[in-house]
């Protein structure tokens, strides 16, 4: 039986401090995304913090897409709200689980003594307590990153993916429309090189599959960290470009956070070979704060997902080469979204 020792007075104070800090940064997708980057810049050995930052940027873009110029024509208001609630709950849950881990690591460094025995007070899995203690001794950056990928996806599985509400209102109703039909679930890592915008990344087609999400996380980790030159370019972009939730953050030539079109005017196709046609207005992609209010979330459901050792095979390194080429696929996705938006508008008229 795993016993949790009562905390000392000093530890009680630390627990409350970390809870307050986590709540303070867990306001919305923008605050979370910045907090991940701050952790990575302080502790670049915590690779997941940068992976989490970049994936969280994508989460914000998906949230604002729901109110942007293309998807807003394809979804009902109820669908937009349901999908945002789904994205926001997942984003919130991961942060409130992982951020206290980072803060306890920070406090451990201050006193040169591991404090991971305090994880149970934050309902953090015993799996991560063991991994952090291992990291404290051996500083294996890869093991910690993969463990966090495994942990966060298992953490979401029962609380979001298998939750009856989200299964009914989001995964079953929107999965085909947004993922299989439009290849909507693309994770992009932008960077600038030679005066041009580049993106690398991956597409996930089966969001409902825990196994596929873990493998995606491993592929994204490899794409991000396998090439130090590309990593530096992505880090530089992330450092100079604050996250707003608008896709203008990485592609201001195509997207704008101000609606340039005329109200009520039917949609016109604007893109050709991923470039705006001459005279075409940019696609509206709003900032998060302008389209979604902050949400007060109920407490996370209790329980530890870790029951046996079957997850350990995920620590094996990926053998296949992954170049992360996604630009052409992303361009096709935008073209499909444009055509779908045009068709929906024509039907509604």
mmCIF file of C-alpha atoms in Angstrom:
data_model
loop_
_atom_site.group_PDB
_atom_site.id
_atom_site.type_symbol
_atom_site.label_atom_id
_atom_site.label_comp_id
_atom_site.label_asym_id
_atom_site.label_seq_id
_atom_site.Cartn_x
_atom_site.Cartn_y
_atom_site.Cartn_z
ATOM 1 C CA UNK A 1 0.000 0.000 0.000
ATOM 2 C CA UNK A 2 1.345 3.410 -0.989
ATOM 3 C CA UNK A 3 1.315 5.735 2.016
ATOM 4 C CA UNK A 4 1.455 9.502 1.854
ATOM 5 C CA UNK A 5 3.323 11.110 4.741
ATOM 6 C CA UNK A 6 1.800 14.161 6.322
ATOM 7 C CA UNK A 7 3.519 17.327 5.079
ATOM 8 C CA UNK A 8 5.577 19.528 7.365
ATOM 9 C CA UNK A 9 4.455 23.107 8.016
ATOM 10 C CA UNK A 10 6.974 24.317 5.434
ATOM 11 C CA UNK A 11 5.662 21.795 2.906
ATOM 12 C CA UNK A 12 2.054 22.817 3.605
ATOM 13 C CA UNK A 13 3.003 26.404 2.798
ATOM 14 C CA UNK A 14 4.749 25.275 -0.397
ATOM 15 C CA UNK A 15 1.745 23.204 -1.497
ATOM 16 C CA UNK A 16 -0.567 26.200 -1.140
ATOM 17 C CA UNK A 17 1.915 28.461 -2.902
ATOM 18 C CA UNK A 18 2.137 26.116 -5.892
ATOM 19 C CA UNK A 19 -1.643 25.709 -6.058
ATOM 20 C CA UNK A 20 -2.007 29.490 -6.148
ATOM 21 C CA UNK A 21 0.681 29.879 -8.819
ATOM 22 C CA UNK A 22 -0.924 27.192 -10.959
ATOM 23 C CA UNK A 23 -4.367 28.756 -10.663
ATOM 24 C CA UNK A 24 -2.915 32.165 -11.528
ATOM 25 C CA UNK A 25 -1.402 30.889 -14.796
ATOM 26 C CA UNK A 26 -4.275 28.544 -15.708
ATOM 27 C CA UNK A 27 -6.644 31.330 -16.790
ATOM 28 C CA UNK A 28 -6.803 30.628 -20.507
ATOM 29 C CA UNK A 29 -4.832 29.156 -23.387
ATOM 30 C CA UNK A 30 -2.680 32.267 -23.782
ATOM 31 C CA UNK A 31 -1.505 32.355 -20.145
ATOM 32 C CA UNK A 32 -0.816 28.607 -20.132
ATOM 33 C CA UNK A 33 1.142 28.722 -23.353
ATOM 34 C CA UNK A 34 3.363 31.518 -22.051
ATOM 35 C CA UNK A 35 3.919 29.686 -18.757
ATOM 36 C CA UNK A 36 5.241 26.614 -20.595
ATOM 37 C CA UNK A 37 7.721 28.745 -22.532
ATOM 38 C CA UNK A 38 8.871 30.479 -19.342
ATOM 39 C CA UNK A 39 9.607 27.071 -17.795
ATOM 40 C CA UNK A 40 11.562 25.919 -20.838
ATOM 41 C CA UNK A 41 13.636 29.087 -20.958
ATOM 42 C CA UNK A 42 14.548 28.590 -17.295
ATOM 43 C CA UNK A 43 15.106 24.834 -17.603
ATOM 44 C CA UNK A 44 15.908 23.811 -21.201
ATOM 45 C CA UNK A 45 16.517 20.266 -19.970
ATOM 46 C CA UNK A 46 12.735 19.921 -19.536
ATOM 47 C CA UNK A 47 12.078 19.298 -23.209
ATOM 48 C CA UNK A 48 8.353 18.678 -22.727
ATOM 49 C CA UNK A 49 7.888 22.289 -21.616
ATOM 50 C CA UNK A 50 8.753 23.483 -25.125
ATOM 51 C CA UNK A 51 6.786 20.703 -26.798
ATOM 52 C CA UNK A 52 3.850 21.613 -24.550
ATOM 53 C CA UNK A 53 4.274 25.273 -25.446
ATOM 54 C CA UNK A 54 4.170 24.611 -29.186
ATOM 55 C CA UNK A 55 1.265 22.154 -29.000
ATOM 56 C CA UNK A 56 -0.613 24.603 -26.761
ATOM 57 C CA UNK A 57 -0.158 27.289 -29.431
ATOM 58 C CA UNK A 58 -1.882 24.935 -31.846
ATOM 59 C CA UNK A 59 -4.653 24.393 -29.319
ATOM 60 C CA UNK A 60 -5.215 28.144 -29.224
ATOM 61 C CA UNK A 61 -5.321 28.348 -33.015
ATOM 62 C CA UNK A 62 -7.913 25.570 -33.075
ATOM 63 C CA UNK A 63 -9.983 27.485 -30.516
ATOM 64 C CA UNK A 64 -9.984 30.709 -32.537
ATOM 65 C CA UNK A 65 -10.547 28.859 -35.830
ATOM 66 C CA UNK A 66 -14.016 28.094 -34.487
ATOM 67 C CA UNK A 67 -14.762 31.832 -34.653
ATOM 68 C CA UNK A 68 -12.592 32.544 -37.700
ATOM 69 C CA UNK A 69 -13.723 33.171 -41.234
ATOM 70 C CA UNK A 70 -13.752 29.599 -42.530
ATOM 71 C CA UNK A 71 -14.936 27.223 -39.806
ATOM 72 C CA UNK A 72 -17.522 29.690 -38.500
ATOM 73 C CA UNK A 73 -19.410 29.132 -41.765
ATOM 74 C CA UNK A 74 -19.385 25.346 -41.353
ATOM 75 C CA UNK A 75 -20.413 24.895 -37.719
ATOM 76 C CA UNK A 76 -23.509 25.790 -35.742
ATOM 77 C CA UNK A 77 -23.144 27.951 -32.647
ATOM 78 C CA UNK A 78 -23.779 24.872 -30.487
ATOM 79 C CA UNK A 79 -21.020 22.956 -32.274
ATOM 80 C CA UNK A 80 -18.578 25.842 -31.862
ATOM 81 C CA UNK A 81 -19.302 26.067 -28.142
ATOM 82 C CA UNK A 82 -19.093 22.291 -27.645
ATOM 83 C CA UNK A 83 -15.775 22.010 -29.448
ATOM 84 C CA UNK A 84 -14.312 25.005 -27.592
ATOM 85 C CA UNK A 85 -15.439 23.531 -24.255
ATOM 86 C CA UNK A 86 -13.740 20.258 -25.208
ATOM 87 C CA UNK A 87 -10.469 21.972 -26.215
ATOM 88 C CA UNK A 88 -10.455 24.290 -23.210
ATOM 89 C CA UNK A 89 -11.126 21.510 -20.695
ATOM 90 C CA UNK A 90 -8.268 19.421 -22.082
ATOM 91 C CA UNK A 91 -5.909 22.394 -22.157
ATOM 92 C CA UNK A 92 -6.831 23.324 -18.573
ATOM 93 C CA UNK A 93 -6.535 19.763 -17.263
ATOM 94 C CA UNK A 94 -3.068 19.153 -18.685
ATOM 95 C CA UNK A 95 -1.772 22.432 -17.273
ATOM 96 C CA UNK A 96 -3.107 21.879 -13.747
ATOM 97 C CA UNK A 97 -1.453 18.447 -13.749
ATOM 98 C CA UNK A 98 1.926 19.280 -15.278
ATOM 99 C CA UNK A 99 2.657 22.822 -14.051
ATOM 100 C CA UNK A 100 2.889 21.833 -10.350
ATOM 101 C CA UNK A 101 5.444 19.210 -11.430
ATOM 102 C CA UNK A 102 7.609 21.954 -12.921
ATOM 103 C CA UNK A 103 7.210 24.190 -9.875
ATOM 104 C CA UNK A 104 8.169 21.362 -7.510
ATOM 105 C CA UNK A 105 11.242 20.696 -9.634
ATOM 106 C CA UNK A 106 12.119 24.379 -9.346
ATOM 107 C CA UNK A 107 11.725 24.284 -5.569
ATOM 108 C CA UNK A 108 13.776 21.086 -5.415
ATOM 109 C CA UNK A 109 16.638 22.829 -7.193
ATOM 110 C CA UNK A 110 16.513 25.683 -4.683
ATOM 111 C CA UNK A 111 17.090 23.378 -1.733
ATOM 112 C CA UNK A 112 19.119 20.779 -3.683
ATOM 113 C CA UNK A 113 16.755 18.058 -2.519
ATOM 114 C CA UNK A 114 13.918 16.332 -4.418
ATOM 115 C CA UNK A 115 10.398 17.250 -3.347
ATOM 116 C CA UNK A 116 8.540 14.847 -5.606
ATOM 117 C CA UNK A 117 7.060 13.038 -2.598
ATOM 118 C CA UNK A 118 4.605 15.967 -2.542
ATOM 119 C CA UNK A 119 3.072 14.920 -5.893
ATOM 120 C CA UNK A 120 0.091 13.131 -4.240
ATOM 121 C CA UNK A 121 -1.103 16.474 -2.822
ATOM 122 C CA UNK A 122 -1.637 17.591 -6.415
ATOM 123 C CA UNK A 123 -3.138 14.240 -7.506
ATOM 124 C CA UNK A 124 -0.143 13.657 -9.788
ATOM 125 C CA UNK A 125 0.374 10.035 -10.813
ATOM 126 C CA UNK A 126 2.819 7.848 -8.933
ATOM 127 C CA UNK A 127 4.204 7.067 -12.404
ATOM 128 C CA UNK A 128 5.497 10.637 -12.675
ATOM 129 C CA UNK A 129 6.832 10.640 -9.109
ATOM 130 C CA UNK A 130 9.047 7.678 -10.017
ATOM 131 C CA UNK A 131 10.140 9.276 -13.303
ATOM 132 C CA UNK A 132 11.022 12.632 -11.716
ATOM 133 C CA UNK A 133 13.092 10.907 -9.038
ATOM 134 C CA UNK A 134 14.901 9.060 -11.808
ATOM 135 C CA UNK A 135 15.408 12.346 -13.669
ATOM 136 C CA UNK A 136 16.791 13.965 -10.515
ATOM 137 C CA UNK A 137 19.486 11.293 -10.356
ATOM 138 C CA UNK A 138 20.341 10.788 -14.039
ATOM 139 C CA UNK A 139 19.016 13.836 -15.970
ATOM 140 C CA UNK A 140 17.726 11.745 -18.877
ATOM 141 C CA UNK A 141 15.855 14.396 -20.853
ATOM 142 C CA UNK A 142 14.335 11.918 -23.310
ATOM 143 C CA UNK A 143 12.854 9.660 -20.604
ATOM 144 C CA UNK A 144 11.256 12.621 -18.821
ATOM 145 C CA UNK A 145 9.779 14.009 -22.054
ATOM 146 C CA UNK A 146 8.285 10.685 -23.155
ATOM 147 C CA UNK A 147 6.981 9.996 -19.642
ATOM 148 C CA UNK A 148 5.175 13.341 -19.649
ATOM 149 C CA UNK A 149 3.651 12.543 -23.055
ATOM 150 C CA UNK A 150 2.437 9.170 -21.732
ATOM 151 C CA UNK A 151 1.168 10.707 -18.504
ATOM 152 C CA UNK A 152 -0.733 13.644 -19.968
ATOM 153 C CA UNK A 153 -2.499 11.556 -22.615
ATOM 154 C CA UNK A 154 -3.540 8.956 -20.045
ATOM 155 C CA UNK A 155 -4.623 11.776 -17.746
ATOM 156 C CA UNK A 156 -6.943 13.118 -20.461
ATOM 157 C CA UNK A 157 -8.327 9.729 -21.490
ATOM 158 C CA UNK A 158 -11.000 9.261 -18.813
ATOM 159 C CA UNK A 159 -11.480 12.913 -17.952
ATOM 160 C CA UNK A 160 -12.090 14.170 -21.506
ATOM 161 C CA UNK A 161 -11.835 11.623 -24.327
ATOM 162 C CA UNK A 162 -14.012 8.965 -22.658
ATOM 163 C CA UNK A 163 -16.215 11.503 -20.850
ATOM 164 C CA UNK A 164 -19.833 10.847 -21.940
ATOM 165 C CA UNK A 165 -20.532 14.532 -22.652
ATOM 166 C CA UNK A 166 -17.527 15.060 -24.921
ATOM 167 C CA UNK A 167 -17.933 11.683 -26.623
ATOM 168 C CA UNK A 168 -21.494 12.558 -27.574
ATOM 169 C CA UNK A 169 -21.215 16.257 -28.396
ATOM 170 C CA UNK A 170 -17.701 16.473 -29.809
ATOM 171 C CA UNK A 171 -15.950 13.284 -30.827
ATOM 172 C CA UNK A 172 -18.929 11.557 -32.437
ATOM 173 C CA UNK A 173 -20.469 14.625 -34.080
ATOM 174 C CA UNK A 174 -17.375 16.562 -35.126
ATOM 175 C CA UNK A 175 -14.672 13.940 -35.616
ATOM 176 C CA UNK A 176 -15.659 13.149 -39.193
ATOM 177 C CA UNK A 177 -16.441 16.743 -40.102
ATOM 178 C CA UNK A 178 -13.263 18.314 -38.774
ATOM 179 C CA UNK A 179 -10.687 15.541 -38.902
ATOM 180 C CA UNK A 180 -11.383 12.925 -41.551
ATOM 181 C CA UNK A 181 -13.107 15.250 -44.005
ATOM 182 C CA UNK A 182 -10.933 18.314 -43.619
ATOM 183 C CA UNK A 183 -7.705 16.917 -42.046
ATOM 184 C CA UNK A 184 -8.198 19.642 -39.478
ATOM 185 C CA UNK A 185 -6.079 18.193 -36.684
ATOM 186 C CA UNK A 186 -2.651 19.304 -37.871
ATOM 187 C CA UNK A 187 0.019 20.350 -35.376
ATOM 188 C CA UNK A 188 2.301 23.027 -36.853
ATOM 189 C CA UNK A 189 5.722 24.209 -35.685
ATOM 190 C CA UNK A 190 6.465 27.486 -37.512
ATOM 191 C CA UNK A 191 9.818 29.192 -37.972
ATOM 192 C CA UNK A 192 11.420 31.794 -40.206
ATOM 193 C CA UNK A 193 14.463 31.007 -42.330
ATOM 194 C CA UNK A 194 15.968 32.953 -45.239
ATOM 195 C CA UNK A 195 13.179 35.500 -44.942
ATOM 196 C CA UNK A 196 10.457 32.891 -45.466
ATOM 197 C CA UNK A 197 7.891 31.247 -43.207
ATOM 198 C CA UNK A 198 8.293 27.481 -42.828
ATOM 199 C CA UNK A 199 6.209 24.946 -40.919
ATOM 200 C CA UNK A 200 6.927 21.375 -39.901
ATOM 201 C CA UNK A 201 4.624 19.083 -37.990
ATOM 202 C CA UNK A 202 2.258 16.128 -38.071
ATOM 203 C CA UNK A 203 -1.413 15.291 -38.610
ATOM 204 C CA UNK A 204 -3.510 13.225 -36.208
ATOM 205 C CA UNK A 205 -6.526 11.501 -37.751
ATOM 206 C CA UNK A 206 -7.714 9.441 -34.774
ATOM 207 C CA UNK A 207 -7.926 11.835 -31.846
ATOM 208 C CA UNK A 208 -10.053 9.339 -29.921
ATOM 209 C CA UNK A 209 -7.224 6.786 -29.826
ATOM 210 C CA UNK A 210 -4.959 6.988 -26.762
ATOM 211 C CA UNK A 211 -2.293 4.927 -28.538
ATOM 212 C CA UNK A 212 -2.308 7.200 -31.599
ATOM 213 C CA UNK A 213 -2.070 10.343 -29.444
ATOM 214 C CA UNK A 214 0.966 8.989 -27.581
ATOM 215 C CA UNK A 215 2.660 8.029 -30.853
ATOM 216 C CA UNK A 216 1.872 11.490 -32.226
ATOM 217 C CA UNK A 217 3.475 13.040 -29.154
ATOM 218 C CA UNK A 218 6.598 10.962 -29.717
ATOM 219 C CA UNK A 219 6.747 11.951 -33.385
ATOM 220 C CA UNK A 220 6.276 15.630 -32.540
ATOM 221 C CA UNK A 221 9.011 15.386 -29.913
ATOM 222 C CA UNK A 222 11.377 13.846 -32.451
ATOM 223 C CA UNK A 223 10.561 16.470 -35.079
ATOM 224 C CA UNK A 224 11.178 19.250 -32.575
ATOM 225 C CA UNK A 225 14.406 17.991 -31.003
ATOM 226 C CA UNK A 226 16.119 15.789 -33.593
ATOM 227 C CA UNK A 227 17.740 18.708 -35.438
ATOM 228 C CA UNK A 228 19.408 21.351 -33.255
ATOM 229 C CA UNK A 229 19.493 23.964 -36.043
ATOM 230 C CA UNK A 230 15.753 23.699 -36.702
ATOM 231 C CA UNK A 231 15.069 23.650 -32.963
ATOM 232 C CA UNK A 232 16.967 26.932 -32.544
ATOM 233 C CA UNK A 233 14.905 28.520 -35.332
ATOM 234 C CA UNK A 234 11.617 27.412 -33.776
ATOM 235 C CA UNK A 235 12.792 28.600 -30.349
ATOM 236 C CA UNK A 236 13.733 31.972 -31.839
ATOM 237 C CA UNK A 237 10.315 32.331 -33.457
ATOM 238 C CA UNK A 238 8.535 31.381 -30.232
ATOM 239 C CA UNK A 239 10.662 33.829 -28.260
ATOM 240 C CA UNK A 240 9.955 36.849 -30.474
ATOM 241 C CA UNK A 241 6.325 36.070 -31.377
ATOM 242 C CA UNK A 242 3.935 36.205 -28.413
ATOM 243 C CA UNK A 243 1.061 33.758 -28.587
ATOM 244 C CA UNK A 244 -2.273 35.489 -29.226
ATOM 245 C CA UNK A 245 -4.325 32.594 -30.606
ATOM 246 C CA UNK A 246 -4.504 34.180 -34.060
ATOM 247 C CA UNK A 247 -2.893 32.363 -36.977
ATOM 248 C CA UNK A 248 -1.568 35.788 -37.928
ATOM 249 C CA UNK A 249 1.138 34.992 -35.348
ATOM 250 C CA UNK A 250 2.935 32.814 -37.896
ATOM 251 C CA UNK A 251 1.407 33.758 -41.237
ATOM 252 C CA UNK A 252 0.518 37.467 -41.390
ATOM 253 C CA UNK A 253 0.563 37.413 -45.201
ATOM 254 C CA UNK A 254 -2.485 35.118 -45.258
ATOM 255 C CA UNK A 255 -4.274 35.691 -41.920
ATOM 256 C CA UNK A 256 -5.285 38.834 -40.084
ATOM 257 C CA UNK A 257 -6.798 39.330 -36.637
ATOM 258 C CA UNK A 258 -9.026 42.082 -38.067
ATOM 259 C CA UNK A 259 -11.888 41.137 -40.389
ATOM 260 C CA UNK A 260 -11.062 42.701 -43.753
ATOM 261 C CA UNK A 261 -14.183 41.490 -45.583
ATOM 262 C CA UNK A 262 -17.500 43.292 -45.984
ATOM 263 C CA UNK A 263 -20.336 42.150 -43.674
ATOM 264 C CA UNK A 264 -22.824 39.873 -45.403
ATOM 265 C CA UNK A 265 -20.725 39.444 -48.523
ATOM 266 C CA UNK A 266 -20.545 35.877 -49.845
ATOM 267 C CA UNK A 267 -17.235 34.097 -49.473
ATOM 268 C CA UNK A 268 -14.790 34.277 -52.373
ATOM 269 C CA UNK A 269 -11.899 31.860 -52.866
ATOM 270 C CA UNK A 270 -8.686 33.696 -51.995
ATOM 271 C CA UNK A 271 -5.869 31.169 -52.016
ATOM 272 C CA UNK A 272 -3.902 29.669 -54.850
ATOM 273 C CA UNK A 273 -0.846 27.524 -54.092
ATOM 274 C CA UNK A 274 -1.014 28.736 -50.494
ATOM 275 C CA UNK A 275 -0.739 32.382 -51.511
ATOM 276 C CA UNK A 276 -3.383 35.071 -51.590
ATOM 277 C CA UNK A 277 -4.696 35.833 -55.056
ATOM 278 C CA UNK A 278 -3.993 39.405 -56.254
ATOM 279 C CA UNK A 279 -6.369 41.838 -54.560
ATOM 280 C CA UNK A 280 -7.756 39.203 -52.148
ATOM 281 C CA UNK A 281 -8.300 40.120 -48.506
ATOM 282 C CA UNK A 282 -6.616 38.099 -45.777
ATOM 283 C CA UNK A 283 -8.509 35.361 -43.937
ATOM 284 C CA UNK A 284 -9.909 36.446 -40.575
ATOM 285 C CA UNK A 285 -8.219 34.665 -37.643
ATOM 286 C CA UNK A 286 -9.069 36.453 -34.379
ATOM 287 C CA UNK A 287 -7.061 36.726 -31.182
ATOM 288 C CA UNK A 288 -8.325 34.421 -28.453
ATOM 289 C CA UNK A 289 -9.255 37.174 -25.998
ATOM 290 C CA UNK A 290 -11.577 38.775 -28.562
ATOM 291 C CA UNK A 291 -13.736 35.710 -29.214
ATOM 292 C CA UNK A 292 -13.686 33.465 -26.117
ATOM 293 C CA UNK A 293 -14.244 34.450 -22.503
ATOM 294 C CA UNK A 294 -12.230 32.909 -19.676
ATOM 295 C CA UNK A 295 -13.867 29.781 -18.262
ATOM 296 C CA UNK A 296 -13.981 28.789 -14.598
ATOM 297 C CA UNK A 297 -13.381 25.050 -14.619
ATOM 298 C CA UNK A 298 -14.673 22.494 -12.097
ATOM 299 C CA UNK A 299 -11.986 20.603 -10.196
ATOM 300 C CA UNK A 300 -10.226 17.787 -12.001
ATOM 301 C CA UNK A 301 -11.602 14.311 -11.400
ATOM 302 C CA UNK A 302 -9.533 12.324 -8.882
ATOM 303 C CA UNK A 303 -7.790 9.044 -9.614
ATOM 304 C CA UNK A 304 -4.452 7.665 -10.813
ATOM 305 C CA UNK A 305 -4.420 6.184 -14.309
ATOM 306 C CA UNK A 306 -1.267 4.133 -13.644
ATOM 307 C CA UNK A 307 -2.265 0.526 -12.901
ATOM 308 C CA UNK A 308 0.424 -1.643 -14.518
ATOM 309 C CA UNK A 309 3.636 -1.500 -16.524
ATOM 310 C CA UNK A 310 2.178 -1.917 -20.012
ATOM 311 C CA UNK A 311 3.069 1.683 -20.925
ATOM 312 C CA UNK A 312 6.809 1.129 -20.608
ATOM 313 C CA UNK A 313 7.158 0.011 -24.222
ATOM 314 C CA UNK A 314 6.451 3.617 -25.260
ATOM 315 C CA UNK A 315 9.919 4.584 -24.011
ATOM 316 C CA UNK A 316 11.516 2.830 -26.984
ATOM 317 C CA UNK A 317 12.849 5.404 -29.442
ATOM 318 C CA UNK A 318 11.172 5.754 -32.832
ATOM 319 C CA UNK A 319 13.233 4.068 -35.507
ATOM 320 C CA UNK A 320 11.699 5.655 -38.595
ATOM 321 C CA UNK A 321 12.939 8.957 -39.961
ATOM 322 C CA UNK A 322 10.409 11.782 -39.639
ATOM 323 C CA UNK A 323 11.081 14.903 -41.682
ATOM 324 C CA UNK A 324 7.969 16.738 -40.510
ATOM 325 C CA UNK A 325 7.035 17.941 -43.995
ATOM 326 C CA UNK A 326 3.492 19.245 -43.654
ATOM 327 C CA UNK A 327 3.333 22.506 -45.623
ATOM 328 C CA UNK A 328 1.751 21.034 -48.755
ATOM 329 C CA UNK A 329 -0.742 19.029 -46.706
ATOM 330 C CA UNK A 330 -1.622 22.124 -44.690
ATOM 331 C CA UNK A 331 -2.136 24.120 -47.892
ATOM 332 C CA UNK A 332 -4.543 21.451 -49.154
ATOM 333 C CA UNK A 333 -6.402 21.631 -45.851
ATOM 334 C CA UNK A 334 -6.853 25.389 -46.253
ATOM 335 C CA UNK A 335 -8.072 24.908 -49.820
ATOM 336 C CA UNK A 336 -10.597 22.255 -48.680
ATOM 337 C CA UNK A 337 -11.801 24.576 -45.906
ATOM 338 C CA UNK A 338 -12.239 27.385 -48.430
ATOM 339 C CA UNK A 339 -14.241 25.179 -50.777
ATOM 340 C CA UNK A 340 -16.351 23.871 -47.895
ATOM 341 C CA UNK A 341 -17.016 27.424 -46.673
ATOM 342 C CA UNK A 342 -17.959 28.516 -50.200
ATOM 343 C CA UNK A 343 -20.290 25.529 -50.687
ATOM 344 C CA UNK A 344 -21.952 26.019 -47.294
ATOM 345 C CA UNK A 345 -22.548 29.671 -48.075
ATOM 346 C CA UNK A 346 -24.022 28.819 -51.464
ATOM 347 C CA UNK A 347 -26.351 26.231 -49.917
ATOM 348 C CA UNK A 348 -27.453 28.577 -47.149
ATOM 349 C CA UNK A 349 -28.359 31.257 -49.688
#
